[in-house]
Amino acid sequence: MADLGSLAPNYGAGVGPAYLSGQVSWYSGAQATILMVDSQYSGPLLVRAFQLGGSGKSTVTLADFPSSDVIKQEPRVAVVPALHPTEGGLYLGAVAPTSFWRAWYGLLSTDSPGCFGLQVDGDVFTEFILFVVNPGTSPGG
């Protein structure tokens, strides 16, 4: 987990500039997800999910929250929308350079436990964020 400093949430999986946040442990049911993007990168992002190993038939879905009313605005974080390409995943468009981090808030769900990843492609980089999905639903907390 990377320490994102004074930002809320201040943790995320990944090496940057994109980080998967919102949960420390992942479960098969839909869970709140935050894709945080460092303010040092203002270009576009294409995010695609995949399964590692297994049958390759499991799916992982990234979906928008049904309502933006559940999103708490945090200081120094700009909440951004995402487009959903027909082939799946998310597309976050480029923004004007700013000192604010970008954040997409949504739901991550899988149809089975296992090892999964996000491939994040930017203008000049490709980043892989790997995570394990546990069986069952989140214990809450």
Short mmCIF file of C-alpha atoms in Angstrom, two decimals:
data_model
loop_
_atom_site.label_atom_id
_atom_site.label_comp_id
_atom_site.label_asym_id
_atom_site.label_seq_id
_atom_site.Cartn_x
_atom_site.Cartn_y
_atom_site.Cartn_z
CA MET A 1 0.00 0.00 0.00
CA ALA A 2 1.25 3.43 -0.89
CA ASP A 3 0.90 6.26 1.63
CA LEU A 4 -0.82 9.15 -0.14
CA GLY A 5 -0.02 11.62 2.63
CA SER A 6 -2.70 13.96 3.88
CA LEU A 7 -5.21 13.04 1.18
CA ALA A 8 -8.39 11.23 2.11
CA PRO A 9 -8.26 8.31 1.69
CA ASN A 10 -4.55 8.31 2.40
CA TYR A 11 -3.77 4.78 1.15
CA GLY A 12 -3.84 3.00 -2.17
CA ALA A 13 -2.48 0.03 -4.08
CA GLY A 14 -0.17 0.88 -6.96
CA VAL A 15 3.11 2.60 -7.72
CA GLY A 16 1.54 5.71 -9.20
CA PRO A 17 0.43 7.90 -10.64
CA ALA A 18 -2.82 5.90 -10.27
CA TYR A 19 -3.83 4.14 -7.06
CA LEU A 20 -6.69 1.75 -6.22
CA SER A 21 -8.24 2.78 -2.92
CA GLY A 22 -11.46 2.60 -0.93
CA GLN A 23 -10.87 -0.81 0.69
CA VAL A 24 -8.02 -2.65 2.34
CA SER A 25 -9.52 -6.11 1.62
CA TRP A 26 -11.63 -6.95 -1.44
CA TYR A 27 -14.59 -9.36 -1.60
CA SER A 28 -16.68 -10.80 -4.44
CA GLY A 29 -19.67 -8.49 -3.90
CA ALA A 30 -19.70 -4.88 -5.07
CA GLN A 31 -17.58 -2.60 -2.90
CA ALA A 32 -16.89 1.11 -2.92
CA THR A 33 -13.81 1.87 -4.99
CA ILE A 34 -11.78 5.01 -5.49
CA LEU A 35 -9.28 5.42 -8.29
CA MET A 36 -6.92 8.18 -7.13
CA VAL A 37 -4.68 9.99 -9.64
CA ASP A 38 -1.64 11.99 -8.50
CA SER A 39 -1.80 15.71 -9.26
CA GLN A 40 1.56 15.42 -11.06
CA TYR A 41 -0.20 13.57 -13.92
CA SER A 42 -2.95 15.46 -15.76
CA GLY A 43 -3.18 13.30 -18.90
CA PRO A 44 -5.83 10.74 -19.85
CA LEU A 45 -6.13 7.26 -18.31
CA LEU A 46 -7.54 4.05 -19.74
CA VAL A 47 -8.25 1.50 -16.99
CA ARG A 48 -8.94 -2.14 -17.87
CA ALA A 49 -9.55 -4.98 -15.41
CA PHE A 50 -8.36 -8.55 -15.81
CA GLN A 51 -8.10 -11.89 -13.97
CA LEU A 52 -4.68 -13.40 -13.19
CA GLY A 53 -4.54 -17.15 -13.61
CA GLY A 54 -7.59 -19.28 -13.01
CA SER A 55 -9.94 -20.07 -15.87
CA GLY A 56 -9.81 -16.52 -17.20
CA LYS A 57 -13.61 -16.57 -17.28
CA SER A 58 -14.18 -14.54 -14.12
CA THR A 59 -15.24 -10.97 -14.65
CA VAL A 60 -14.39 -7.83 -12.76
CA THR A 61 -16.60 -4.80 -13.21
CA LEU A 62 -15.99 -1.12 -12.53
CA ALA A 63 -19.29 0.77 -12.33
CA ASP A 64 -20.30 4.30 -11.40
CA PHE A 65 -22.11 4.93 -8.13
CA PRO A 66 -25.87 5.10 -8.74
CA SER A 67 -25.89 8.58 -7.18
CA SER A 68 -23.20 11.19 -6.60
CA ASP A 69 -24.94 12.09 -3.31
CA VAL A 70 -22.88 9.42 -1.50
CA ILE A 71 -19.55 11.00 -2.48
CA LYS A 72 -17.97 13.13 0.21
CA GLN A 73 -15.95 16.00 -1.24
CA GLU A 74 -12.44 15.92 0.21
CA PRO A 75 -9.99 18.85 0.32
CA ARG A 76 -7.45 18.95 -2.55
CA VAL A 77 -9.28 16.17 -4.44
CA ALA A 78 -11.32 16.77 -7.59
CA VAL A 79 -14.00 14.14 -8.22
CA VAL A 80 -14.04 13.31 -11.94
CA PRO A 81 -16.43 11.31 -14.11
CA ALA A 82 -15.36 8.39 -16.27
CA LEU A 83 -16.51 7.21 -19.65
CA HIS A 84 -17.18 3.50 -20.07
CA PRO A 85 -15.78 2.25 -23.40
CA THR A 86 -17.80 -0.48 -25.15
CA GLU A 87 -14.94 -2.96 -24.61
CA GLY A 88 -15.13 -2.37 -20.85
CA GLY A 89 -13.10 -0.51 -18.29
CA LEU A 90 -12.92 3.21 -17.62
CA TYR A 91 -11.59 6.24 -19.46
CA LEU A 92 -10.65 9.36 -17.50
CA GLY A 93 -10.02 12.31 -19.75
CA ALA A 94 -7.12 14.73 -19.46
CA VAL A 95 -7.53 17.74 -17.18
CA ALA A 96 -5.83 21.11 -16.90
CA PRO A 97 -2.73 20.86 -14.66
CA THR A 98 -3.62 21.57 -11.03
CA SER A 99 -2.40 20.82 -7.51
CA PHE A 100 -5.56 18.74 -6.88
CA TRP A 101 -5.55 14.97 -7.13
CA ARG A 102 -8.26 13.38 -9.29
CA ALA A 103 -10.60 10.72 -7.91
CA TRP A 104 -13.15 8.49 -9.61
CA TYR A 105 -15.61 6.98 -7.14
CA GLY A 106 -17.46 3.81 -8.08
CA LEU A 107 -18.06 0.13 -7.39
CA LEU A 108 -15.72 -2.79 -8.02
CA SER A 109 -17.28 -6.24 -8.22
CA THR A 110 -16.25 -9.70 -9.37
CA ASP A 111 -18.25 -12.85 -9.97
CA SER A 112 -15.75 -15.02 -8.06
CA PRO A 113 -12.76 -14.80 -5.72
CA GLY A 114 -9.23 -14.86 -7.11
CA CYS A 115 -6.35 -12.66 -8.22
CA PHE A 116 -7.20 -9.68 -10.36
CA GLY A 117 -5.55 -6.59 -11.71
CA LEU A 118 -6.09 -3.22 -13.29
CA GLN A 119 -4.02 -2.17 -16.28
CA VAL A 120 -3.77 1.62 -16.24
CA ASP A 121 -2.49 3.21 -19.44
CA GLY A 122 -1.51 6.88 -19.57
CA ASP A 123 0.22 8.99 -22.21
CA VAL A 124 3.70 7.70 -21.41
CA PHE A 125 3.26 4.82 -18.96
CA THR A 126 1.50 1.55 -18.24
CA GLU A 127 0.89 0.59 -14.63
CA PHE A 128 -0.43 -2.69 -13.23
CA ILE A 129 -2.31 -2.69 -9.93
CA LEU A 130 -2.83 -6.19 -8.53
CA PHE A 131 -5.31 -7.22 -5.82
CA VAL A 132 -6.82 -10.35 -4.28
CA VAL A 133 -10.58 -10.83 -4.04
CA ASN A 134 -11.74 -12.95 -1.11
CA PRO A 135 -14.80 -15.23 -1.25
CA GLY A 136 -18.07 -13.97 0.22
CA THR A 137 -19.18 -10.50 1.09
CA SER A 138 -17.35 -7.83 3.02
CA PRO A 139 -17.58 -8.22 6.79
CA GLY A 140 -18.27 -4.48 6.99
CA GLY A 141 -16.76 -2.20 9.52
#
